Amino acid sequence: MPDCTLEIRDATPDDIPAIMGFIKALAEYEDLTHLLELKAEDLKEHLFGERPYVEAVIGLVNGEPAGHALFFHNY
């Protein structure tokens, strides 16, 4: 079995395309693409704007994005 490296790190603005891909893939899996309204500029603002609404981490396998987790806080 080949060596495999796993890394989990905070998402950066450079990860937006990968995160969007993961969100779209989940919507397709759940048959909810008709409800998906996703724009890169909105995601960037929500994750990295002056007042972020959500936090994200990226999981990498052998240096390539393999998954993500989004965290948002409600009170």
mmCIF file of N, CA, C and O in Angstrom:
data_model
loop_
_atom_site.group_PDB
_atom_site.id
_atom_site.type_symbol
_atom_site.label_atom_id
_atom_site.label_comp_id
_atom_site.label_asym_id
_atom_site.label_seq_id
_atom_site.Cartn_x
_atom_site.Cartn_y
_atom_site.Cartn_z
ATOM 1 N N MET A 1 0.850 -1.177 0.000
ATOM 2 C CA MET A 1 0.000 0.000 0.000
ATOM 3 C C MET A 1 0.895 1.239 0.000
ATOM 4 O O MET A 1 1.803 1.343 0.813
ATOM 5 N N PRO A 2 0.653 2.198 -0.900
ATOM 6 C CA PRO A 2 1.485 3.398 -0.954
ATOM 7 C C PRO A 2 1.282 4.271 0.280
ATOM 8 O O PRO A 2 0.239 4.223 0.921
ATOM 9 N N ASP A 3 2.315 5.051 0.578
ATOM 10 C CA ASP A 3 2.197 5.998 1.681
ATOM 11 C C ASP A 3 1.104 7.011 1.386
ATOM 12 O O ASP A 3 0.917 7.427 0.239
ATOM 13 N N CYS A 4 0.405 7.412 2.417
ATOM 14 C CA CYS A 4 -0.682 8.380 2.274
ATOM 15 C C CYS A 4 -0.523 9.410 3.380
ATOM 16 O O CYS A 4 -0.300 9.060 4.536
ATOM 17 N N THR A 5 -0.595 10.676 3.018
ATOM 18 C CA THR A 5 -0.528 11.718 4.032
ATOM 19 C C THR A 5 -1.883 12.388 4.150
ATOM 20 O O THR A 5 -2.587 12.594 3.160
ATOM 21 N N LEU A 6 -2.251 12.683 5.360
ATOM 22 C CA LEU A 6 -3.504 13.359 5.661
ATOM 23 C C LEU A 6 -3.188 14.640 6.403
ATOM 24 O O LEU A 6 -2.376 14.647 7.333
ATOM 25 N N GLU A 7 -3.821 15.717 5.988
ATOM 26 C CA GLU A 7 -3.640 17.021 6.645
ATOM 27 C C GLU A 7 -5.009 17.665 6.777
ATOM 28 O O GLU A 7 -5.828 17.596 5.862
ATOM 29 N N ILE A 8 -5.251 18.269 7.914
ATOM 30 C CA ILE A 8 -6.454 19.074 8.120
ATOM 31 C C ILE A 8 -5.977 20.451 8.545
ATOM 32 O O ILE A 8 -5.191 20.583 9.476
ATOM 33 N N ARG A 9 -6.451 21.473 7.828
ATOM 34 C CA ARG A 9 -6.004 22.835 8.121
ATOM 35 C C ARG A 9 -7.153 23.806 7.909
ATOM 36 O O ARG A 9 -8.156 23.482 7.272
ATOM 37 N N ASP A 10 -6.981 25.001 8.450
ATOM 38 C CA ASP A 10 -7.964 26.056 8.217
ATOM 39 C C ASP A 10 -8.014 26.378 6.729
ATOM 40 O O ASP A 10 -6.989 26.396 6.049
ATOM 41 N N ALA A 11 -9.210 26.621 6.251
ATOM 42 C CA ALA A 11 -9.383 27.007 4.850
ATOM 43 C C ALA A 11 -8.827 28.412 4.627
ATOM 44 O O ALA A 11 -8.787 29.240 5.547
ATOM 45 N N THR A 12 -8.419 28.672 3.399
ATOM 46 C CA THR A 12 -7.954 29.994 2.986
ATOM 47 C C THR A 12 -8.782 30.423 1.778
ATOM 48 O O THR A 12 -9.473 29.597 1.169
ATOM 49 N N PRO A 13 -8.712 31.685 1.397
ATOM 50 C CA PRO A 13 -9.437 32.110 0.187
ATOM 51 C C PRO A 13 -9.080 31.298 -1.051
ATOM 52 O O PRO A 13 -9.923 31.111 -1.930
ATOM 53 N N ASP A 14 -7.870 30.772 -1.123
ATOM 54 C CA ASP A 14 -7.475 29.943 -2.262
ATOM 55 C C ASP A 14 -8.262 28.633 -2.333
ATOM 56 O O ASP A 14 -8.285 27.979 -3.375
ATOM 57 N N ASP A 15 -8.900 28.249 -1.228
ATOM 58 C CA ASP A 15 -9.660 27.002 -1.177
ATOM 59 C C ASP A 15 -11.103 27.151 -1.650
ATOM 60 O O ASP A 15 -11.826 26.157 -1.737
ATOM 61 N N ILE A 16 -11.521 28.355 -1.973
ATOM 62 C CA ILE A 16 -12.915 28.578 -2.354
ATOM 63 C C ILE A 16 -13.355 27.693 -3.517
ATOM 64 O O ILE A 16 -14.426 27.079 -3.439
ATOM 65 N N PRO A 17 -12.580 27.542 -4.589
ATOM 66 C CA PRO A 17 -13.035 26.650 -5.665
ATOM 67 C C PRO A 17 -13.267 25.209 -5.187
ATOM 68 O O PRO A 17 -14.249 24.575 -5.573
ATOM 69 N N ALA A 18 -12.389 24.690 -4.350
ATOM 70 C CA ALA A 18 -12.549 23.328 -3.843
ATOM 71 C C ALA A 18 -13.786 23.236 -2.948
ATOM 72 O O ALA A 18 -14.570 22.285 -3.062
ATOM 73 N N ILE A 19 -13.975 24.215 -2.068
ATOM 74 C CA ILE A 19 -15.145 24.205 -1.185
ATOM 75 C C ILE A 19 -16.426 24.259 -2.006
ATOM 76 O O ILE A 19 -17.386 23.534 -1.732
ATOM 77 N N MET A 20 -16.438 25.104 -3.030
ATOM 78 C CA MET A 20 -17.618 25.179 -3.895
ATOM 79 C C MET A 20 -17.873 23.834 -4.571
ATOM 80 O O MET A 20 -19.030 23.399 -4.674
ATOM 81 N N GLY A 21 -16.828 23.177 -4.981
ATOM 82 C CA GLY A 21 -16.981 21.862 -5.600
ATOM 83 C C GLY A 21 -17.571 20.849 -4.637
ATOM 84 O O GLY A 21 -18.446 20.060 -5.012
ATOM 85 N N PHE A 22 -17.114 20.880 -3.381
ATOM 86 C CA PHE A 22 -17.656 19.960 -2.377
ATOM 87 C C PHE A 22 -19.125 20.258 -2.088
ATOM 88 O O PHE A 22 -19.934 19.344 -1.934
ATOM 89 N N ILE A 23 -19.471 21.537 -1.998
ATOM 90 C CA ILE A 23 -20.866 21.923 -1.740
ATOM 91 C C ILE A 23 -21.757 21.473 -2.904
ATOM 92 O O ILE A 23 -22.849 20.915 -2.689
ATOM 93 N N LYS A 24 -21.296 21.685 -4.128
ATOM 94 C CA LYS A 24 -22.070 21.258 -5.305
ATOM 95 C C LYS A 24 -22.225 19.744 -5.341
ATOM 96 O O LYS A 24 -23.300 19.223 -5.658
ATOM 97 N N ALA A 25 -21.159 19.020 -5.022
ATOM 98 C CA ALA A 25 -21.226 17.553 -5.022
ATOM 99 C C ALA A 25 -22.229 17.051 -3.989
ATOM 100 O O ALA A 25 -22.981 16.105 -4.255
ATOM 101 N N LEU A 26 -22.258 17.669 -2.823
ATOM 102 C CA LEU A 26 -23.230 17.273 -1.799
ATOM 103 C C LEU A 26 -24.650 17.569 -2.265
ATOM 104 O O LEU A 26 -25.550 16.744 -2.092
ATOM 105 N N ALA A 27 -24.859 18.730 -2.876
ATOM 106 C CA ALA A 27 -26.193 19.075 -3.383
ATOM 107 C C ALA A 27 -26.632 18.069 -4.453
ATOM 108 O O ALA A 27 -27.801 17.663 -4.472
ATOM 109 N N GLU A 28 -25.709 17.663 -5.315
ATOM 110 C CA GLU A 28 -26.042 16.662 -6.330
ATOM 111 C C GLU A 28 -26.398 15.330 -5.673
ATOM 112 O O GLU A 28 -27.383 14.693 -6.038
ATOM 113 N N TYR A 29 -25.605 14.916 -4.698
ATOM 114 C CA TYR A 29 -25.857 13.661 -3.990
ATOM 115 C C TYR A 29 -27.227 13.680 -3.318
ATOM 116 O O TYR A 29 -27.947 12.682 -3.329
ATOM 117 N N GLU A 30 -27.568 14.813 -2.720
ATOM 118 C CA GLU A 30 -28.842 14.951 -2.002
ATOM 119 C C GLU A 30 -29.992 15.301 -2.937
ATOM 120 O O GLU A 30 -31.112 15.497 -2.482
ATOM 121 N N ASP A 31 -29.726 15.410 -4.246
ATOM 122 C CA ASP A 31 -30.726 15.800 -5.248
ATOM 123 C C ASP A 31 -31.353 17.155 -4.901
ATOM 124 O O ASP A 31 -32.561 17.349 -4.966
ATOM 125 N N LEU A 32 -30.488 18.096 -4.521
ATOM 126 C CA LEU A 32 -30.940 19.432 -4.114
ATOM 127 C C LEU A 32 -30.311 20.547 -4.941
ATOM 128 O O LEU A 32 -30.309 21.698 -4.520
ATOM 129 N N THR A 33 -29.781 20.225 -6.096
ATOM 130 C CA THR A 33 -29.123 21.262 -6.892
ATOM 131 C C THR A 33 -30.087 22.364 -7.301
ATOM 132 O O THR A 33 -29.658 23.500 -7.499
ATOM 133 N N HIS A 34 -31.369 22.061 -7.380
ATOM 134 C CA HIS A 34 -32.350 23.081 -7.748
ATOM 135 C C HIS A 34 -32.486 24.156 -6.661
ATOM 136 O O HIS A 34 -32.988 25.239 -6.922
ATOM 137 N N LEU A 35 -32.011 23.884 -5.460
ATOM 138 C CA LEU A 35 -32.055 24.854 -4.362
ATOM 139 C C LEU A 35 -30.730 25.575 -4.146
ATOM 140 O O LEU A 35 -30.662 26.513 -3.353
ATOM 141 N N LEU A 36 -29.702 25.169 -4.844
ATOM 142 C CA LEU A 36 -28.361 25.698 -4.614
ATOM 143 C C LEU A 36 -28.183 27.056 -5.281
ATOM 144 O O LEU A 36 -28.351 27.200 -6.487
ATOM 145 N N GLU A 37 -27.867 28.041 -4.478
ATOM 146 C CA GLU A 37 -27.512 29.376 -4.959
ATOM 147 C C GLU A 37 -26.141 29.686 -4.388
ATOM 148 O O GLU A 37 -26.019 30.101 -3.246
ATOM 149 N N LEU A 38 -25.110 29.478 -5.179
ATOM 150 C CA LEU A 38 -23.743 29.558 -4.691
ATOM 151 C C LEU A 38 -22.914 30.436 -5.612
ATOM 152 O O LEU A 38 -22.829 30.188 -6.803
ATOM 153 N N LYS A 39 -22.318 31.471 -5.016
ATOM 154 C CA LYS A 39 -21.436 32.372 -5.756
ATOM 155 C C LYS A 39 -20.122 32.477 -4.997
ATOM 156 O O LYS A 39 -20.106 32.616 -3.772
ATOM 157 N N ALA A 40 -19.028 32.442 -5.741
ATOM 158 C CA ALA A 40 -17.700 32.504 -5.123
ATOM 159 C C ALA A 40 -17.534 33.762 -4.278
ATOM 160 O O ALA A 40 -16.983 33.705 -3.175
ATOM 161 N N GLU A 41 -18.011 34.894 -4.783
ATOM 162 C CA GLU A 41 -17.832 36.139 -4.027
ATOM 163 C C GLU A 41 -18.617 36.126 -2.715
ATOM 164 O O GLU A 41 -18.156 36.667 -1.707
ATOM 165 N N ASP A 42 -19.791 35.496 -2.709
ATOM 166 C CA ASP A 42 -20.557 35.377 -1.464
ATOM 167 C C ASP A 42 -19.848 34.462 -0.475
ATOM 168 O O ASP A 42 -19.755 34.775 0.723
ATOM 169 N N LEU A 43 -19.366 33.328 -0.965
ATOM 170 C CA LEU A 43 -18.665 32.395 -0.088
ATOM 171 C C LEU A 43 -17.417 33.043 0.503
ATOM 172 O O LEU A 43 -17.143 32.901 1.693
ATOM 173 N N LYS A 44 -16.702 33.801 -0.313
ATOM 174 C CA LYS A 44 -15.499 34.494 0.188
ATOM 175 C C LYS A 44 -15.870 35.482 1.294
ATOM 176 O O LYS A 44 -15.208 35.542 2.329
ATOM 177 N N GLU A 45 -16.927 36.231 1.090
ATOM 178 C CA GLU A 45 -17.369 37.197 2.111
ATOM 179 C C GLU A 45 -17.816 36.469 3.376
ATOM 180 O O GLU A 45 -17.478 36.890 4.482
ATOM 181 N N HIS A 46 -18.556 35.398 3.224
ATOM 182 C CA HIS A 46 -19.078 34.675 4.396
ATOM 183 C C HIS A 46 -17.983 33.973 5.183
ATOM 184 O O HIS A 46 -18.084 33.849 6.406
ATOM 185 N N LEU A 47 -16.933 33.534 4.506
ATOM 186 C CA LEU A 47 -15.838 32.845 5.186
ATOM 187 C C LEU A 47 -14.729 33.775 5.673
ATOM 188 O O LEU A 47 -14.141 33.538 6.728
ATOM 189 N N PHE A 48 -14.443 34.813 4.895
ATOM 190 C CA PHE A 48 -13.247 35.603 5.170
ATOM 191 C C PHE A 48 -13.493 37.104 5.238
ATOM 192 O O PHE A 48 -12.548 37.882 5.295
ATOM 193 N N GLY A 49 -14.747 37.518 5.221
ATOM 194 C CA GLY A 49 -15.067 38.937 5.261
ATOM 195 C C GLY A 49 -14.819 39.553 6.631
ATOM 196 O O GLY A 49 -14.310 38.900 7.556
ATOM 197 N N GLU A 50 -15.197 40.800 6.752
ATOM 198 C CA GLU A 50 -14.994 41.535 8.004
ATOM 199 C C GLU A 50 -15.677 40.846 9.186
ATOM 200 O O GLU A 50 -15.146 40.816 10.286
ATOM 201 N N ARG A 51 -16.869 40.298 8.965
ATOM 202 C CA ARG A 51 -17.599 39.568 10.010
ATOM 203 C C ARG A 51 -17.991 38.199 9.460
ATOM 204 O O ARG A 51 -19.099 38.023 8.976
ATOM 205 N N PRO A 52 -17.094 37.219 9.519
ATOM 206 C CA PRO A 52 -17.381 35.900 8.949
ATOM 207 C C PRO A 52 -18.609 35.251 9.594
ATOM 208 O O PRO A 52 -18.807 35.345 10.799
ATOM 209 N N TYR A 53 -19.422 34.628 8.764
ATOM 210 C CA TYR A 53 -20.604 33.906 9.231
ATOM 211 C C TYR A 53 -20.306 32.443 9.496
ATOM 212 O O TYR A 53 -21.052 31.759 10.178
ATOM 213 N N VAL A 54 -19.242 31.953 8.881
ATOM 214 C CA VAL A 54 -18.939 30.529 8.909
ATOM 215 C C VAL A 54 -17.424 30.337 8.904
ATOM 216 O O VAL A 54 -16.687 31.213 8.453
ATOM 217 N N GLU A 55 -16.983 29.229 9.464
ATOM 218 C CA GLU A 55 -15.575 28.855 9.437
ATOM 219 C C GLU A 55 -15.460 27.558 8.653
ATOM 220 O O GLU A 55 -16.414 26.788 8.570
ATOM 221 N N ALA A 56 -14.291 27.283 8.096
ATOM 222 C CA ALA A 56 -14.101 26.062 7.328
ATOM 223 C C ALA A 56 -12.709 25.494 7.551
ATOM 224 O O ALA A 56 -11.750 26.231 7.761
ATOM 225 N N VAL A 57 -12.639 24.172 7.498
ATOM 226 C CA VAL A 57 -11.365 23.468 7.449
ATOM 227 C C VAL A 57 -11.373 22.604 6.190
ATOM 228 O O VAL A 57 -12.438 22.237 5.681
ATOM 229 N N ILE A 58 -10.194 22.318 5.701
ATOM 230 C CA ILE A 58 -10.013 21.510 4.504
ATOM 231 C C ILE A 58 -9.225 20.267 4.892
ATOM 232 O O ILE A 58 -8.238 20.355 5.626
ATOM 233 N N GLY A 59 -9.667 19.129 4.391
ATOM 234 C CA GLY A 59 -8.924 17.883 4.543
ATOM 235 C C GLY A 59 -8.186 17.584 3.251
ATOM 236 O O GLY A 59 -8.783 17.621 2.172
ATOM 237 N N LEU A 60 -6.896 17.337 3.355
ATOM 238 C CA LEU A 60 -6.065 17.050 2.188
ATOM 239 C C LEU A 60 -5.520 15.627 2.291
ATOM 240 O O LEU A 60 -5.088 15.204 3.364
ATOM 241 N N VAL A 61 -5.560 14.918 1.191
ATOM 242 C CA VAL A 61 -4.923 13.608 1.090
ATOM 243 C C VAL A 61 -3.836 13.739 0.036
ATOM 244 O O VAL A 61 -4.105 14.132 -1.101
ATOM 245 N N ASN A 62 -2.631 13.468 0.462
ATOM 246 C CA ASN A 62 -1.460 13.617 -0.417
ATOM 247 C C ASN A 62 -1.422 15.007 -1.053
ATOM 248 O O ASN A 62 -1.114 15.160 -2.230
ATOM 249 N N GLY A 63 -1.793 16.019 -0.266
ATOM 250 C CA GLY A 63 -1.712 17.405 -0.709
ATOM 251 C C GLY A 63 -2.872 17.884 -1.553
ATOM 252 O O GLY A 63 -2.912 19.044 -1.942
ATOM 253 N N GLU A 64 -3.850 17.014 -1.843
ATOM 254 C CA GLU A 64 -4.998 17.377 -2.674
ATOM 255 C C GLU A 64 -6.262 17.459 -1.819
ATOM 256 O O GLU A 64 -6.494 16.581 -0.980
ATOM 257 N N PRO A 65 -7.098 18.492 -2.027
ATOM 258 C CA PRO A 65 -8.340 18.603 -1.262
ATOM 259 C C PRO A 65 -9.199 17.347 -1.423
ATOM 260 O O PRO A 65 -9.435 16.876 -2.535
ATOM 261 N N ALA A 66 -9.632 16.798 -0.281
ATOM 262 C CA ALA A 66 -10.436 15.579 -0.291
ATOM 263 C C ALA A 66 -11.742 15.755 0.467
ATOM 264 O O ALA A 66 -12.623 14.911 0.384
ATOM 265 N N GLY A 67 -11.869 16.828 1.219
ATOM 266 C CA GLY A 67 -13.090 17.066 1.980
ATOM 267 C C GLY A 67 -13.001 18.371 2.728
ATOM 268 O O GLY A 67 -11.963 19.032 2.748
ATOM 269 N N HIS A 68 -14.123 18.737 3.329
ATOM 270 C CA HIS A 68 -14.165 19.985 4.092
ATOM 271 C C HIS A 68 -15.186 19.850 5.214
ATOM 272 O O HIS A 68 -16.005 18.929 5.222
ATOM 273 N N ALA A 69 -15.118 20.767 6.139
ATOM 274 C CA ALA A 69 -16.132 20.896 7.180
ATOM 275 C C ALA A 69 -16.418 22.382 7.348
ATOM 276 O O ALA A 69 -15.490 23.197 7.370
ATOM 277 N N LEU A 70 -17.681 22.720 7.414
ATOM 278 C CA LEU A 70 -18.105 24.097 7.660
ATOM 279 C C LEU A 70 -18.689 24.181 9.061
ATOM 280 O O LEU A 70 -19.425 23.285 9.479
ATOM 281 N N PHE A 71 -18.363 25.242 9.766
ATOM 282 C CA PHE A 71 -18.864 25.464 11.113
ATOM 283 C C PHE A 71 -19.535 26.825 11.166
ATOM 284 O O PHE A 71 -18.964 27.814 10.716
ATOM 285 N N PHE A 72 -20.722 26.880 11.691
ATOM 286 C CA PHE A 72 -21.379 28.161 11.898
ATOM 287 C C PHE A 72 -22.012 28.158 13.277
ATOM 288 O O PHE A 72 -22.392 27.108 13.798
ATOM 289 N N HIS A 73 -22.074 29.335 13.861
ATOM 290 C CA HIS A 73 -22.496 29.477 15.243
ATOM 291 C C HIS A 73 -23.888 30.102 15.316
ATOM 292 O O HIS A 73 -24.161 31.086 14.637
ATOM 293 N N ASN A 74 -24.724 29.524 16.099
ATOM 294 C CA ASN A 74 -26.041 30.090 16.405
ATOM 295 C C ASN A 74 -26.102 30.344 17.897
ATOM 296 O O ASN A 74 -25.496 29.613 18.680
ATOM 297 N N TYR A 75 -26.854 31.310 18.262
ATOM 298 C CA TYR A 75 -27.024 31.588 19.688
ATOM 299 C C TYR A 75 -28.489 31.640 19.987
ATOM 300 O O TYR A 75 -29.275 32.151 19.250
#
